[in-house]
Tab-separated table of C-alpha atoms in Angstrom:
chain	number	residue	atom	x	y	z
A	58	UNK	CA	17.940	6.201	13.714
A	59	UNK	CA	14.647	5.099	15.210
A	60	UNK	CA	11.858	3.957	12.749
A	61	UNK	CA	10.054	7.294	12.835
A	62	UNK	CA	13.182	9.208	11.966
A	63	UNK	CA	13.509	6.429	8.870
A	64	UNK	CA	10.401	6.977	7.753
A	65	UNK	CA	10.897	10.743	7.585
A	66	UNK	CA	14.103	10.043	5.544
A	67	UNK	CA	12.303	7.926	2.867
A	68	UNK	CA	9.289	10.354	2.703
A	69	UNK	CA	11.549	13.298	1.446
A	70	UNK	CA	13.367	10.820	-0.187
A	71	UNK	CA	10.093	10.235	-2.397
A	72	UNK	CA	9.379	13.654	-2.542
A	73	UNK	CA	12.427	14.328	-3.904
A	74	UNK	CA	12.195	11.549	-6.756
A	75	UNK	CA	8.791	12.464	-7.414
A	76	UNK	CA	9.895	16.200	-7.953
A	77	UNK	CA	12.851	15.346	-10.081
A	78	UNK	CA	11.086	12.587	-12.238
A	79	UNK	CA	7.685	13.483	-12.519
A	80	UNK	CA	6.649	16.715	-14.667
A	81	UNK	CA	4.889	19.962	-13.543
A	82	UNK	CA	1.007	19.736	-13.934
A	83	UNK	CA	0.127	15.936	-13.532
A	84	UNK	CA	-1.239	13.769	-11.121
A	85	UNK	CA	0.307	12.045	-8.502
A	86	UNK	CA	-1.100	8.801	-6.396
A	87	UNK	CA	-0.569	8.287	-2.710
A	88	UNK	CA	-0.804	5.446	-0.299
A	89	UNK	CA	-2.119	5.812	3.119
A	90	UNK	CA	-0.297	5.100	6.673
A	91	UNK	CA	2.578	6.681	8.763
A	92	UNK	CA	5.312	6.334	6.057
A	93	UNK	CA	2.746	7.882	3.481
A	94	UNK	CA	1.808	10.420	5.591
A	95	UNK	CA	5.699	11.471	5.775
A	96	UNK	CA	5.711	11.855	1.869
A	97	UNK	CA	2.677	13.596	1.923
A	98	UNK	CA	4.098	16.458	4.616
A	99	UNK	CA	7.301	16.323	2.858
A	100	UNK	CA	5.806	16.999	-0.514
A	101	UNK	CA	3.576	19.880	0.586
A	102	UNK	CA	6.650	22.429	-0.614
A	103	UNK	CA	5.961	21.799	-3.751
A	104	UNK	CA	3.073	21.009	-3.941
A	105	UNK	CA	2.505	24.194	-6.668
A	106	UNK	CA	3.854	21.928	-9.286
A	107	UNK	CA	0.392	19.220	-9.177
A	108	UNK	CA	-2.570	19.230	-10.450
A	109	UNK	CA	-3.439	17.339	-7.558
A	110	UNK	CA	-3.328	13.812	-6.133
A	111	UNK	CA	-5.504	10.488	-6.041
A	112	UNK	CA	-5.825	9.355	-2.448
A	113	UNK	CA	-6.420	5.835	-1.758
A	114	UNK	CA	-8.416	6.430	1.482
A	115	UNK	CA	-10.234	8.820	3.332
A	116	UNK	CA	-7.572	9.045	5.673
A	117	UNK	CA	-5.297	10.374	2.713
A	118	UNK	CA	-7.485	12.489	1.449
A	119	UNK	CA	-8.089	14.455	5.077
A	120	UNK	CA	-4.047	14.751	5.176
A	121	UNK	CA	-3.560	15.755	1.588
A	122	UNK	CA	-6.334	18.549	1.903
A	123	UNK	CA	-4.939	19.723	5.308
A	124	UNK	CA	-2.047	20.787	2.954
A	125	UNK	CA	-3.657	22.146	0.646
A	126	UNK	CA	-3.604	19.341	-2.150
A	127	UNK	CA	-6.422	19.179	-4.456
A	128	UNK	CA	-7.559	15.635	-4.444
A	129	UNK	CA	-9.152	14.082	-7.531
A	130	UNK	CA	-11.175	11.102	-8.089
A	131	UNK	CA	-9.590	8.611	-9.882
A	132	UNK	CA	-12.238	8.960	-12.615
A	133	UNK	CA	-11.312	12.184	-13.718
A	134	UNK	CA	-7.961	11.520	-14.852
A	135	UNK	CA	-6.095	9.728	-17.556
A	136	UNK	CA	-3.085	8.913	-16.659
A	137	UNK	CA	-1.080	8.571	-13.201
A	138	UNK	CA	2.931	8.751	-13.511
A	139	UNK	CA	3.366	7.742	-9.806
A	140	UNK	CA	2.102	6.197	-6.761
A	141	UNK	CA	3.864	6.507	-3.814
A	142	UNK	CA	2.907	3.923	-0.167
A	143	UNK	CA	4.505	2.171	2.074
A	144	UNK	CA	4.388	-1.629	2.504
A	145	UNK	CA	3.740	-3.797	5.483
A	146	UNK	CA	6.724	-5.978	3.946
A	147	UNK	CA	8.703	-6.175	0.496
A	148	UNK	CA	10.351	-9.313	-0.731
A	149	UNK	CA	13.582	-9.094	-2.769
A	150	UNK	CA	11.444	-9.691	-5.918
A	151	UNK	CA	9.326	-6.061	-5.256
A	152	UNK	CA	6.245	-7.984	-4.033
A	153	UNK	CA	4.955	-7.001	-0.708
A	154	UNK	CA	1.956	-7.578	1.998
A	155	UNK	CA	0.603	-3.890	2.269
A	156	UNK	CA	-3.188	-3.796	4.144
A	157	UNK	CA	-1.977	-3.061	7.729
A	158	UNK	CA	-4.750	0.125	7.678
A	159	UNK	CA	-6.947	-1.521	6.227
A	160	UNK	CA	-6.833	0.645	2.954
A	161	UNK	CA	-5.931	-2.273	0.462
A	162	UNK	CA	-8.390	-2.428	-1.977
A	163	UNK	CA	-7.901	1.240	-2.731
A	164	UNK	CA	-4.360	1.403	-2.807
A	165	UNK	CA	-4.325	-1.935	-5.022
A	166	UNK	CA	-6.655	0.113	-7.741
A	167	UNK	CA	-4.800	2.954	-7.634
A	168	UNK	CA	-1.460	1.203	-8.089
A	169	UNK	CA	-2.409	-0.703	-11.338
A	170	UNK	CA	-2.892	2.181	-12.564
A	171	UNK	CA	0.221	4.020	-12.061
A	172	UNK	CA	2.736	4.038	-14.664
A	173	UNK	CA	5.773	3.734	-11.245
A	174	UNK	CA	5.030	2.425	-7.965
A	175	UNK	CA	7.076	3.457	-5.627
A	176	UNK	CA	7.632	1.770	-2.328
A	177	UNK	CA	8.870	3.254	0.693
A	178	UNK	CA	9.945	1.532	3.734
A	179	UNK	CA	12.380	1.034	6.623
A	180	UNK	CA	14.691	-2.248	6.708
A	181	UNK	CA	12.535	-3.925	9.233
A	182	UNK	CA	10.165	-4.514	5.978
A	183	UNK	CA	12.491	-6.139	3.693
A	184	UNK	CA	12.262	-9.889	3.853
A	185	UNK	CA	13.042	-13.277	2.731
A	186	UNK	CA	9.756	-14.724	2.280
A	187	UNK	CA	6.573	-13.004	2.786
A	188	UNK	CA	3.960	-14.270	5.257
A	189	UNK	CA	5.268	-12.825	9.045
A	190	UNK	CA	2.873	-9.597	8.813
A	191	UNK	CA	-0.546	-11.145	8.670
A	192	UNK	CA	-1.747	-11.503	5.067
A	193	UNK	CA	-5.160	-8.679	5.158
A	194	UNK	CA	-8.014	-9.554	2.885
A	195	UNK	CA	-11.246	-7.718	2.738
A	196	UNK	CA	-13.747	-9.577	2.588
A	197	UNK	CA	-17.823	-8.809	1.828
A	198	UNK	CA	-19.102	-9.369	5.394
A	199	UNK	CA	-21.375	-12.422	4.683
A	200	UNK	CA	-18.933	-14.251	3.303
A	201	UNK	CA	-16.371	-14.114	6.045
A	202	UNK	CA	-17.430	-17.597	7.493
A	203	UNK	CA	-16.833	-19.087	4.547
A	204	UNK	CA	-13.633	-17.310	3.653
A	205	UNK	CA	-12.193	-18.350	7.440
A	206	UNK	CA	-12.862	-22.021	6.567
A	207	UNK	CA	-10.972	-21.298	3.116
A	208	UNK	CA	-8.099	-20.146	5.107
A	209	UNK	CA	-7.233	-22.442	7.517
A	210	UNK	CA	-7.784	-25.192	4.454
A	211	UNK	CA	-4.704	-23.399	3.428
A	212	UNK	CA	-2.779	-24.053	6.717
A	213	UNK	CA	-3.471	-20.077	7.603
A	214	UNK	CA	-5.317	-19.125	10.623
A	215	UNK	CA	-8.161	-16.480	10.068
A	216	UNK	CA	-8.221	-13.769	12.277
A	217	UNK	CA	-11.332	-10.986	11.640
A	218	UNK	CA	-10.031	-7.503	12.780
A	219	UNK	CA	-11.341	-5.594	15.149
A	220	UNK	CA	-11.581	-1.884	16.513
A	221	UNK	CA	-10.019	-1.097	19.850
A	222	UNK	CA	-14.068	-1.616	21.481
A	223	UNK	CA	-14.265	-5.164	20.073
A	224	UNK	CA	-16.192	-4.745	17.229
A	225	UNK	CA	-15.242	-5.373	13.274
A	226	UNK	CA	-13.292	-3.155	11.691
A	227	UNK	CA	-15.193	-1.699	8.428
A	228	UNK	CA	-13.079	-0.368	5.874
A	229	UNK	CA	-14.005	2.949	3.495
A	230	UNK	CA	-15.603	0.342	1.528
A	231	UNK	CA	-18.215	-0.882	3.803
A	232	UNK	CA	-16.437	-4.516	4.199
A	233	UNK	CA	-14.371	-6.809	7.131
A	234	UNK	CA	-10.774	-8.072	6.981
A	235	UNK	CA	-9.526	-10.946	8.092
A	236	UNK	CA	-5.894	-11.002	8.555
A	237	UNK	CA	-4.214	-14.420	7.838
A	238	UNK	CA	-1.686	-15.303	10.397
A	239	UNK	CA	0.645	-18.070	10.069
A	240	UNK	CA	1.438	-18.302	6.135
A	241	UNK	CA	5.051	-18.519	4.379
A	242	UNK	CA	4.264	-17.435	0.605
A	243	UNK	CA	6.925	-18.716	-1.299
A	244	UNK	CA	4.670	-17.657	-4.486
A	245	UNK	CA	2.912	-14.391	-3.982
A	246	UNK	CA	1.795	-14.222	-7.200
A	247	UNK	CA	-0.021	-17.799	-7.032
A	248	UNK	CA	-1.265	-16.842	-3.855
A	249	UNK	CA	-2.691	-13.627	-4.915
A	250	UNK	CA	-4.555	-15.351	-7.590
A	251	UNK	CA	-6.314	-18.558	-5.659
A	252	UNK	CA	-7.368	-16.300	-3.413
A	253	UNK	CA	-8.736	-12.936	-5.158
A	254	UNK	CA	-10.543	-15.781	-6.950
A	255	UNK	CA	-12.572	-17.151	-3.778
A	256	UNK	CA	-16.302	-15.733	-3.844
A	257	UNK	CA	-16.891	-13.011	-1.381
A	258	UNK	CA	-13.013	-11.623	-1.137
A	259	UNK	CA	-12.813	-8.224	-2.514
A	260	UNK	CA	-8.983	-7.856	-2.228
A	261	UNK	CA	-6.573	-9.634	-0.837
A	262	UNK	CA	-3.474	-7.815	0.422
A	263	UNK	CA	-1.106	-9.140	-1.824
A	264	UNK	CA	0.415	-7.154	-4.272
A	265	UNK	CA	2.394	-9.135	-6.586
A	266	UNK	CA	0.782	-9.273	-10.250
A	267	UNK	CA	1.437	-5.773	-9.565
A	268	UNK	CA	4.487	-5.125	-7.485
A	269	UNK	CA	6.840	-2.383	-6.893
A	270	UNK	CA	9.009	-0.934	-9.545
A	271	UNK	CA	11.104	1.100	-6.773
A	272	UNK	CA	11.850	0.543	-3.389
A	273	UNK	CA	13.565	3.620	-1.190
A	274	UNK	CA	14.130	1.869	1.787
A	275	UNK	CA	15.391	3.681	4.760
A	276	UNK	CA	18.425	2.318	6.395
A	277	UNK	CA	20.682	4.021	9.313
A	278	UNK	CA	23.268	4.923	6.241
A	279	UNK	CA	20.635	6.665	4.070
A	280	UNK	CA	18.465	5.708	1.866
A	281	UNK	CA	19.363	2.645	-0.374
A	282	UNK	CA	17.332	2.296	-3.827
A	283	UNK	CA	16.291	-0.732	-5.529
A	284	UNK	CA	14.831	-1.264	-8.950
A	285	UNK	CA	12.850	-4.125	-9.709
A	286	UNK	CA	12.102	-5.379	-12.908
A	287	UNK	CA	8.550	-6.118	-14.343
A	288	UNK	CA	6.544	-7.402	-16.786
């Protein structure tokens, strides 16, 4: 199966989960990117059965609308059953690098307050030891300087993203990333810590205090799920 096809095959997958295990009337969360996108366009059948959805980016929110979601802010609601993204990779412990579109600060509030956190993903994102994808972290703009020296104290070497013209990407938050190339995080959670603590770093794209409780990852014989325990 080629990775698009995969991704398709989690994102009913999800769908399907969320539709058995999640009641009539609530509120769903979703991620943003390609894999999130399939659970979004795979969910629109049923989409009768929400109240709506919590997007974590602007991106989200144009897709969920164009299928006629309603999409709430996160303010308005009390509770959040599930929220379904994909990850840039997922360790065997449920913790994962997620940031590749730039939408991690958003999905990171939304997930903490989900009651499930699904991941979805293709094999290519299950690893060993996190640190291959380029670690994001969004950063307040003045402080990237200072944040880059920070970095490459840690070994890593900063990296600020870019648009396709050249210039810095901005995320829906008004901020920079710098992507942190060259890291092997043998403790994700230690990691995400030290470095959400740094002055000037809004998120960092490390979601480990708060990892996944489910992983449906897509494989070329189906989908295989994994449960991972949490505190």
């Amino acid at each position: 199966m080629t990775q698009d096809e995969l991704k398709q095959l989690v994102g009913q997958a999800a769908a399907d989960y969320v539709n058995a295990n999640v009641p009539e009337g609530a509120v769903i969360g979703v991620g943003t990117g390609s894999t999130a996108n399939c659970f979004i366009d795979a969910l629109a059948a049923t989409k009768h059965r929400y109240r709506g959805a919590v997007s974590s980016s602007l991106a989200t929110t144009t897709r969920l609308q164009s299928h006629g979601f309603k999409v709430l802010d996160l303010n308005e609601i009390d509770s959040l059953p599930v929220y379904v993204d994909g990850a840039d990779e997922i360790d065997h412990s449920g913790a994962m690098i997620k940031g590749g579109g730039g939408a991690l600060t958003r999905e990171k509030i939304v997930a903490s307050v989900s009651d499930v956190f699904v991941c979805i993903a293709d094999t290519t994102k299950r690893v060993d030891v996190l640190g291959q994808f380029p670690l994001p972290v969004e950063v307040v703009p003045m402080a990237r300087t200072a944040i880059g020296r920070r970095v490459t104290a840690l070994g890593g070497v900063p990296v600020v993203r870019v648009t396709k013209d050249g210039a810095p990407f901005i995320t829906d938050n008004g901020n920079e990333i710098i992507d942190i190339k060259g890291l092997k995080i043998g403790d994700p959670r230690a990691l995400e810590a030290q470095i959400n603590a740094w002055p000037g770093v809004v998120t960092v794209g490390l979601f480990a205090g708060r990892g996944a409780n489910l992983c449906l990852l897509g494989t070329d014989t189906g989908v295989e799920t994994i449960q991972y325990p949490r505190d």
